[in-house]
Coordinates of C-alpha atoms in Angstrom, one line a residue:
M1 CA 16.1 -16.2 -56.0
K2 CA 13.5 -16.0 -53.2
R3 CA 15.4 -13.2 -51.6
L4 CA 15.5 -11.3 -54.9
L5 CA 11.8 -11.7 -55.4
T6 CA 11.0 -10.5 -51.8
L7 CA 13.3 -7.5 -52.4
S8 CA 11.6 -6.7 -55.7
V9 CA 8.1 -6.9 -54.1
A10 CA 9.3 -4.6 -51.3
L11 CA 10.7 -2.1 -53.7
M12 CA 7.4 -2.1 -55.7
F13 CA 5.5 -1.3 -52.4
V14 CA 7.9 1.5 -51.6
A15 CA 7.6 3.0 -55.1
A16 CA 3.8 2.7 -55.0
S17 CA 3.5 4.3 -51.6
S18 CA 5.8 7.2 -52.5
F19 CA 3.9 7.8 -55.7
S20 CA 0.5 7.9 -54.0
S21 CA 1.7 10.3 -51.3
A22 CA 3.3 12.5 -53.9
A23 CA 0.1 12.5 -56.0
E24 CA -2.2 13.1 -53.0
L25 CA -1.9 16.8 -51.9
K26 CA -3.8 17.6 -48.8
S27 CA -5.0 21.2 -48.4
G28 CA -8.1 22.7 -46.8
I29 CA -10.7 21.4 -44.4
E30 CA -11.2 17.7 -44.7
V31 CA -14.4 16.1 -45.9
G32 CA -16.8 16.0 -42.9
G33 CA -15.2 19.1 -41.4
K34 CA -17.0 22.4 -40.6
P35 CA -16.0 25.5 -42.5
A36 CA -15.2 28.4 -40.2
P37 CA -16.0 32.1 -40.8
Y38 CA -13.4 34.3 -42.3
T39 CA -13.3 37.8 -43.9
V40 CA -12.4 38.5 -47.5
N41 CA -12.2 41.7 -49.6
D42 CA -14.9 41.5 -52.3
C43 CA -13.6 42.7 -55.7
T44 CA -16.5 42.0 -58.0
G45 CA -20.2 41.6 -57.8
P46 CA -22.8 43.3 -55.6
N47 CA -20.5 43.6 -52.6
A48 CA -17.5 44.9 -54.5
G49 CA -15.3 47.2 -52.3
K50 CA -16.6 45.6 -49.1
S51 CA -15.0 43.3 -46.6
L52 CA -17.3 40.5 -45.5
C53 CA -17.7 36.8 -44.6
Y54 CA -19.2 34.8 -47.4
R55 CA -19.1 31.7 -45.2
C56 CA -21.5 33.6 -42.9
S57 CA -23.6 35.1 -45.6
Y58 CA -24.2 31.8 -47.4
G59 CA -25.1 30.0 -44.2
R60 CA -26.2 26.4 -44.8
R61 CA -26.6 26.8 -48.6
P62 CA -24.6 24.6 -51.1
V63 CA -21.3 26.4 -51.6
V64 CA -18.2 26.1 -53.7
N65 CA -15.2 27.9 -52.3
I66 CA -12.2 28.1 -54.5
F67 CA -8.8 29.2 -53.1
T68 CA -6.1 30.1 -55.6
R69 CA -2.8 31.7 -55.7
D70 CA -2.7 32.2 -59.4
M71 CA -5.4 33.3 -61.9
N72 CA -4.1 31.3 -64.8
G73 CA -6.2 30.1 -67.8
N74 CA -7.3 26.8 -66.2
V75 CA -8.3 28.5 -62.9
Q76 CA -10.3 30.9 -65.0
D77 CA -12.0 28.0 -66.9
L78 CA -12.8 26.4 -63.5
I79 CA -14.4 29.6 -62.2
T80 CA -16.3 30.1 -65.5
Q81 CA -17.8 26.6 -65.3
I82 CA -18.6 26.8 -61.6
D83 CA -20.2 30.2 -62.2
A84 CA -22.5 28.6 -64.9
K85 CA -23.3 25.8 -62.6
V86 CA -24.4 28.3 -59.9
G87 CA -26.5 30.1 -62.4
K88 CA -28.3 26.9 -63.4
N89 CA -29.0 26.0 -59.8
R90 CA -30.4 29.2 -58.4
D91 CA -33.5 27.2 -57.4
Q92 CA -31.4 25.3 -54.9
K93 CA -29.7 28.5 -53.7
M94 CA -26.3 27.2 -54.8
A95 CA -23.5 29.7 -54.2
A96 CA -19.8 30.0 -54.9
F97 CA -16.9 32.4 -54.3
V98 CA -13.3 32.6 -55.3
V99 CA -10.6 33.7 -52.9
H100 CA -7.3 34.9 -54.4
L101 CA -4.6 34.4 -51.8
T102 CA -2.2 37.3 -52.2
D103 CA 0.3 39.6 -50.6
D104 CA -0.7 42.5 -53.0
A105 CA -4.4 43.2 -52.6
D106 CA -4.4 46.2 -54.9
K107 CA -2.9 44.3 -57.8
S108 CA -5.2 41.3 -57.1
N109 CA -8.3 43.6 -57.1
A110 CA -7.4 44.9 -60.6
E111 CA -6.7 41.4 -61.9
L112 CA -9.9 39.9 -60.5
K113 CA -12.0 42.7 -62.0
K114 CA -10.4 42.0 -65.4
V115 CA -11.1 38.3 -65.1
A116 CA -14.7 38.9 -64.1
D117 CA -15.2 41.2 -67.1
S118 CA -13.4 39.0 -69.7
K119 CA -15.0 35.7 -68.6
K120 CA -18.4 37.3 -67.9
I121 CA -18.5 36.0 -64.3
K122 CA -22.0 36.9 -63.0
N123 CA -22.9 34.6 -60.1
T124 CA -19.6 34.1 -58.3
P125 CA -17.9 36.9 -56.4
L126 CA -14.1 37.1 -56.9
T127 CA -12.5 38.1 -53.7
N128 CA -9.0 38.3 -52.2
Y129 CA -7.5 37.5 -48.8
E130 CA -4.4 39.3 -47.7
G131 CA -1.7 36.7 -47.1
E132 CA -0.9 33.7 -49.2
A133 CA -1.3 31.4 -46.3
G134 CA -5.0 31.9 -46.3
P135 CA -7.3 31.7 -43.2
A136 CA -5.6 29.7 -40.5
A137 CA -8.7 27.5 -39.8
Y138 CA -8.7 26.3 -43.4
N139 CA -5.2 24.7 -43.4
I140 CA -4.4 25.7 -47.0
S141 CA -1.2 23.9 -47.9
K142 CA 1.7 26.1 -49.1
D143 CA 2.2 23.5 -51.9
A144 CA -1.4 23.9 -53.1
D145 CA -1.9 26.5 -55.8
I146 CA -5.6 25.7 -55.9
T147 CA -7.9 24.3 -53.2
V148 CA -11.5 23.6 -54.0
L149 CA -14.0 23.0 -51.1
M150 CA -17.7 22.3 -51.4
W151 CA -20.0 22.2 -48.5
V152 CA -23.7 22.2 -47.7
N153 CA -25.4 22.5 -44.3
G154 CA -22.1 23.6 -42.8
E155 CA -20.3 20.3 -43.7
V156 CA -17.5 19.9 -46.3
K157 CA -18.5 17.3 -48.8
V158 CA -15.7 17.7 -51.4
N159 CA -12.1 18.7 -51.1
H160 CA -9.6 18.9 -54.0
A161 CA -6.1 20.4 -54.0
F162 CA -3.7 21.0 -56.9
K163 CA -0.1 22.0 -57.3
K164 CA 0.7 24.7 -59.9
D165 CA -0.2 23.6 -63.4
D166 CA -1.9 20.4 -62.2
L167 CA -5.4 21.6 -62.9
S168 CA -6.4 20.1 -66.2
K169 CA -9.5 20.2 -68.3
D170 CA -10.4 16.7 -67.2
K171 CA -10.0 17.6 -63.5
I172 CA -12.1 20.7 -64.0
S173 CA -14.9 18.5 -65.5
Q174 CA -14.7 16.2 -62.5
I175 CA -14.9 19.1 -60.1
V176 CA -17.9 20.5 -61.8
K177 CA -19.6 17.0 -61.8
E178 CA -18.9 16.7 -58.0
T179 CA -21.2 19.7 -57.3
S180 CA -23.9 17.0 -57.4
K181 CA -22.6 16.1 -53.9
I182 CA -23.9 19.4 -52.5
L183 CA -27.1 19.7 -54.5
N184 CA -30.4 18.0 -53.7

């Protein structure tokens, strides 16, 4: 009986640890890390058609950087809500940009312009990065469809990663609330 109880407890620990590691997807620069410069192709906004480094342009400002491989409805909802948050926090110089990780920049460019128009994205440039792996210094997991990083003063304060179809309305709300970690 004692051996059965010990075995049961051990199996519960194994099940719990495998569940938590499966649920915890790591992607992007860890909290406390320093975001490095990288160049994107801007598809919307005042720099449309140019290649530039938004990490460099935004400097020490509070920034939300969303990496995505798919521009599905929930990703568009996240972008829309972050865009509104940026608009409400102009006084704090909050900024955001979206990076579509793609192997087809032309197709991405057209898709991003369509999203910006349909969702009326005004404060958040939609960009693309050629190569689904993303910038090497950012360690974007191949299993992450969406990686959200937030930083201020050159230090990452928030990091979230989601597999395809794991971004829900509740998780979007939580991400938007966490912008408070980069605002004064």
